[in-house]
Coordinates of C-alpha atoms in Angstrom, one line a residue:
Chain A
X4 CA -5.7 61.8 47.2
X5 CA -4.5 58.7 48.9
X6 CA -1.4 57.1 47.3
X7 CA -0.7 53.6 46.1
X8 CA -1.2 51.1 48.9
X9 CA 0.3 47.6 49.1
X10 CA -0.5 44.8 51.4
X11 CA 1.0 43.1 53.2
X12 CA 4.1 45.2 53.9
X13 CA 6.2 42.3 55.1
X14 CA 5.9 38.6 54.4
X15 CA 8.0 35.5 55.3
X16 CA 7.4 32.3 53.4
X17 CA 9.2 29.0 52.9
X18 CA 10.4 27.5 49.7
X19 CA 7.7 25.8 47.7
X20 CA 4.9 27.9 49.1
X21 CA 2.9 30.4 47.1
X22 CA 2.2 34.0 47.9
X23 CA -0.3 36.7 46.8
X24 CA 0.4 40.4 47.1
X25 CA -2.1 43.1 46.7
X26 CA -2.0 46.7 45.3
X27 CA -4.6 49.4 45.4
X28 CA -3.8 52.2 42.9
X29 CA -4.4 55.9 43.2
X30 CA -8.1 56.7 42.7
X31 CA -8.8 57.2 39.0
X32 CA -5.7 55.3 37.9
X33 CA -6.5 52.4 35.6
X34 CA -3.0 51.1 35.0
X35 CA -1.1 49.0 37.6
X36 CA 2.5 47.8 37.1
X37 CA 4.6 45.5 39.3
X38 CA 8.4 45.6 39.7
X39 CA 10.8 43.4 41.6
X40 CA 13.8 44.9 43.3
X41 CA 16.8 42.9 44.5
X42 CA 20.4 43.9 45.3
X43 CA 21.7 41.8 42.5
X44 CA 19.3 42.5 39.6
X45 CA 18.1 45.9 40.6
X46 CA 14.6 47.0 39.6
X47 CA 13.0 44.7 37.0
X48 CA 9.6 45.0 35.4
X49 CA 7.1 42.1 36.0
X50 CA 3.9 43.1 34.2
X51 CA 1.4 45.9 33.7
X52 CA -2.4 45.8 33.7
X53 CA -4.8 48.3 32.2
X54 CA -8.5 47.9 32.5
X55 CA -8.2 44.3 33.6
X56 CA -6.0 43.4 30.6
X57 CA -2.3 42.6 30.7
X58 CA -0.6 45.1 28.5
X59 CA 3.0 44.2 29.0
X60 CA 5.0 41.5 30.5
X61 CA 8.6 41.2 31.7
X62 CA 11.0 38.4 31.5
X63 CA 10.0 36.3 34.5
X64 CA 9.0 32.6 34.7
X65 CA 5.4 31.6 34.6
X66 CA 5.4 31.2 38.3
X67 CA 4.8 34.9 38.4
X68 CA 1.3 35.9 37.5
X69 CA -1.0 38.8 38.1
X70 CA -4.5 40.0 37.6
X71 CA -6.5 43.2 37.8
X72 CA -10.0 43.6 39.0
X73 CA -12.8 45.9 37.7
X74 CA -12.0 48.5 40.5
X75 CA -8.4 48.6 39.2
X76 CA -7.0 46.8 42.3
X77 CA -4.3 44.3 41.3
X78 CA -2.9 41.2 42.8
X79 CA 0.3 39.3 41.9
X80 CA 0.9 35.7 42.7
X81 CA 4.1 33.8 42.9
X82 CA 3.8 30.0 43.1
X83 CA 6.4 27.5 44.2
X84 CA 8.6 30.1 45.9
X85 CA 12.3 29.9 45.5
X86 CA 15.0 31.5 47.7
X87 CA 15.8 33.9 44.8
X88 CA 12.3 35.3 45.0
X89 CA 13.2 37.2 48.1
X90 CA 12.9 40.8 47.1
X91 CA 11.0 44.1 47.5
X92 CA 7.9 44.0 45.3
X93 CA 6.8 47.4 44.2
X94 CA 3.5 48.3 42.6
X95 CA 3.0 51.5 40.6
X96 CA -0.1 53.1 39.1
X97 CA -0.7 55.7 36.4
X98 CA -3.7 57.2 34.6
X99 CA -2.6 55.9 31.2
X100 CA 0.0 55.9 28.5
X101 CA 3.0 58.2 28.7
X102 CA 2.1 59.4 32.2
X103 CA 4.0 59.3 35.5
X104 CA 4.0 56.1 37.4
X105 CA 3.5 56.5 41.2
X106 CA 4.9 53.8 43.4
X107 CA 3.6 52.2 46.6
X108 CA 5.7 51.5 49.7
X109 CA 6.4 47.9 48.5
X110 CA 6.0 44.4 50.0
X111 CA 9.2 42.9 51.3
X112 CA 9.1 39.2 50.8
X113 CA 11.6 36.9 52.5
X114 CA 11.7 33.2 51.3
X115 CA 13.4 30.8 53.7
Chain B
X4 CA 19.0 44.1 31.1
X5 CA 19.1 47.7 32.3
X6 CA 18.5 50.5 29.9
X7 CA 19.9 53.3 32.0
X8 CA 23.3 53.6 33.7
X9 CA 23.8 56.2 36.4
X10 CA 27.1 57.9 37.1
X11 CA 28.5 58.1 39.7
X12 CA 27.5 55.0 41.6
X13 CA 27.9 56.9 44.9
X14 CA 28.3 60.5 45.9
X15 CA 29.1 62.1 49.2
X16 CA 28.6 65.8 49.8
X17 CA 28.1 68.3 52.6
X18 CA 24.9 70.2 53.2
X19 CA 24.6 73.2 51.0
X20 CA 26.6 71.8 48.2
X21 CA 25.1 70.8 44.8
X22 CA 24.8 67.2 43.7
X23 CA 24.9 66.2 40.1
X24 CA 24.3 62.7 38.7
X25 CA 24.1 61.5 35.2
X26 CA 22.2 58.8 33.3
X27 CA 23.0 57.3 30.0
X28 CA 20.7 55.1 28.0
X29 CA 20.9 53.0 24.9
X30 CA 17.7 53.2 22.8
X31 CA 15.3 56.0 21.8
X32 CA 12.8 57.0 24.5
X33 CA 9.4 58.5 24.9
X34 CA 10.3 60.0 28.3
X35 CA 12.8 59.7 31.1
X36 CA 11.9 59.8 34.8
X37 CA 13.9 60.3 37.9
X38 CA 13.0 58.7 41.2
X39 CA 14.3 58.8 44.8
X40 CA 14.3 55.9 47.2
X41 CA 15.1 56.1 50.9
X42 CA 16.5 52.9 52.5
X43 CA 14.7 50.2 50.6
X44 CA 11.3 51.9 50.8
X45 CA 9.0 52.9 47.8
X46 CA 10.1 55.0 45.0
X47 CA 9.2 58.7 45.1
X48 CA 8.7 60.3 41.7
X49 CA 10.8 63.5 41.2
X50 CA 10.5 64.6 37.5
X51 CA 9.3 63.3 34.1
X52 CA 11.0 64.8 31.1
X53 CA 9.7 64.0 27.6
X54 CA 11.8 63.3 24.6
X55 CA 11.0 66.7 23.0
X56 CA 12.0 68.6 26.2
X57 CA 15.5 69.7 27.0
X58 CA 15.2 70.9 30.6
X59 CA 12.8 70.9 33.5
X60 CA 12.8 72.3 37.0
X61 CA 11.1 71.4 40.2
X62 CA 12.0 73.2 43.3
X63 CA 15.7 72.5 43.9
X64 CA 15.8 69.9 41.2
X65 CA 16.9 70.5 37.6
X66 CA 16.9 67.8 35.0
X67 CA 18.4 68.0 31.5
X68 CA 17.9 65.7 28.6
X69 CA 20.2 65.4 25.5
X70 CA 18.6 62.9 23.2
X71 CA 21.5 63.2 20.7
X72 CA 23.9 61.9 23.4
X73 CA 21.3 59.6 25.0
X74 CA 21.9 61.1 28.4
X75 CA 20.2 63.0 31.2
X76 CA 21.4 64.7 34.3
X77 CA 19.8 65.5 37.6
X78 CA 21.1 68.4 39.7
X79 CA 20.1 68.9 43.3
X80 CA 21.0 72.4 44.5
X81 CA 21.6 73.4 48.1
X82 CA 21.4 69.8 49.3
X83 CA 20.1 68.9 52.7
X84 CA 20.6 65.9 54.9
X85 CA 17.1 64.8 54.0
X86 CA 18.3 64.4 50.4
X87 CA 20.3 61.3 51.4
X88 CA 18.8 58.6 49.3
X89 CA 19.3 56.5 46.2
X90 CA 18.4 58.2 42.9
X91 CA 17.3 56.3 39.9
X92 CA 16.7 57.3 36.3
X93 CA 14.1 55.2 34.3
X94 CA 13.4 55.4 30.6
X95 CA 10.2 54.6 28.8
X96 CA 10.7 53.6 25.2
X97 CA 7.1 54.2 24.0
X98 CA 4.1 55.7 25.7
X99 CA 2.9 52.3 27.0
X100 CA 6.4 51.1 27.7
X101 CA 7.7 49.8 31.0
X102 CA 10.1 51.7 33.2
X103 CA 13.6 50.5 32.6
X104 CA 15.8 51.5 35.5
X105 CA 19.4 52.1 36.0
X106 CA 21.4 50.8 39.0
X107 CA 21.0 54.1 40.8
X108 CA 23.3 56.7 42.5
X109 CA 23.6 56.6 46.3
X110 CA 23.8 60.1 47.6
X111 CA 24.9 60.9 51.1
X112 CA 24.6 64.4 52.4
X113 CA 26.4 65.1 55.6
X114 CA 25.4 68.0 58.0

């Protein structure tokens, strides 16, 4: 089975712009979660979607949003980018509650 | 805030030696998972241990869980240079809960 894929892998944006990141889960996985990793804050949960519904949300400002499509693919959007949004954004998928989450390679975002 | 805290923060060992790292957490959990990350790449899942389990093995990996002490340990036996990575524990407080990560342990295995 193919693993979790994320596109793009690298991205450079400037402050004030917006960005959309994409995640394709493992086939058969209906849950997709997003995490942000920075040297200062470590790994932090953004949100989780299951069957197109947001199940859980982390403590991030409203500039961070996401959605999930009927084929379980997910996108996250960050509007009005700030320098502090520079991070590795990781997507993970799982079959459902209480199961292992499998991570993709991440999208490295640099905001200048 | 982070749920888990790994100890030590960094570990340097020689090939063939064992590496042990510990994870402590604060609240009750549904399960605890260990992940490995190489140089800022994606996280690789190692082991999931549920709250009603005490020990699990996978190849050269052994994980223990002590819910009374709210702690877990990961043992890597006969380490190899390829085990050089950061290791993270992550707790899940209920079955639909998010992963709450610790700061990680950086392991360096020298040939």
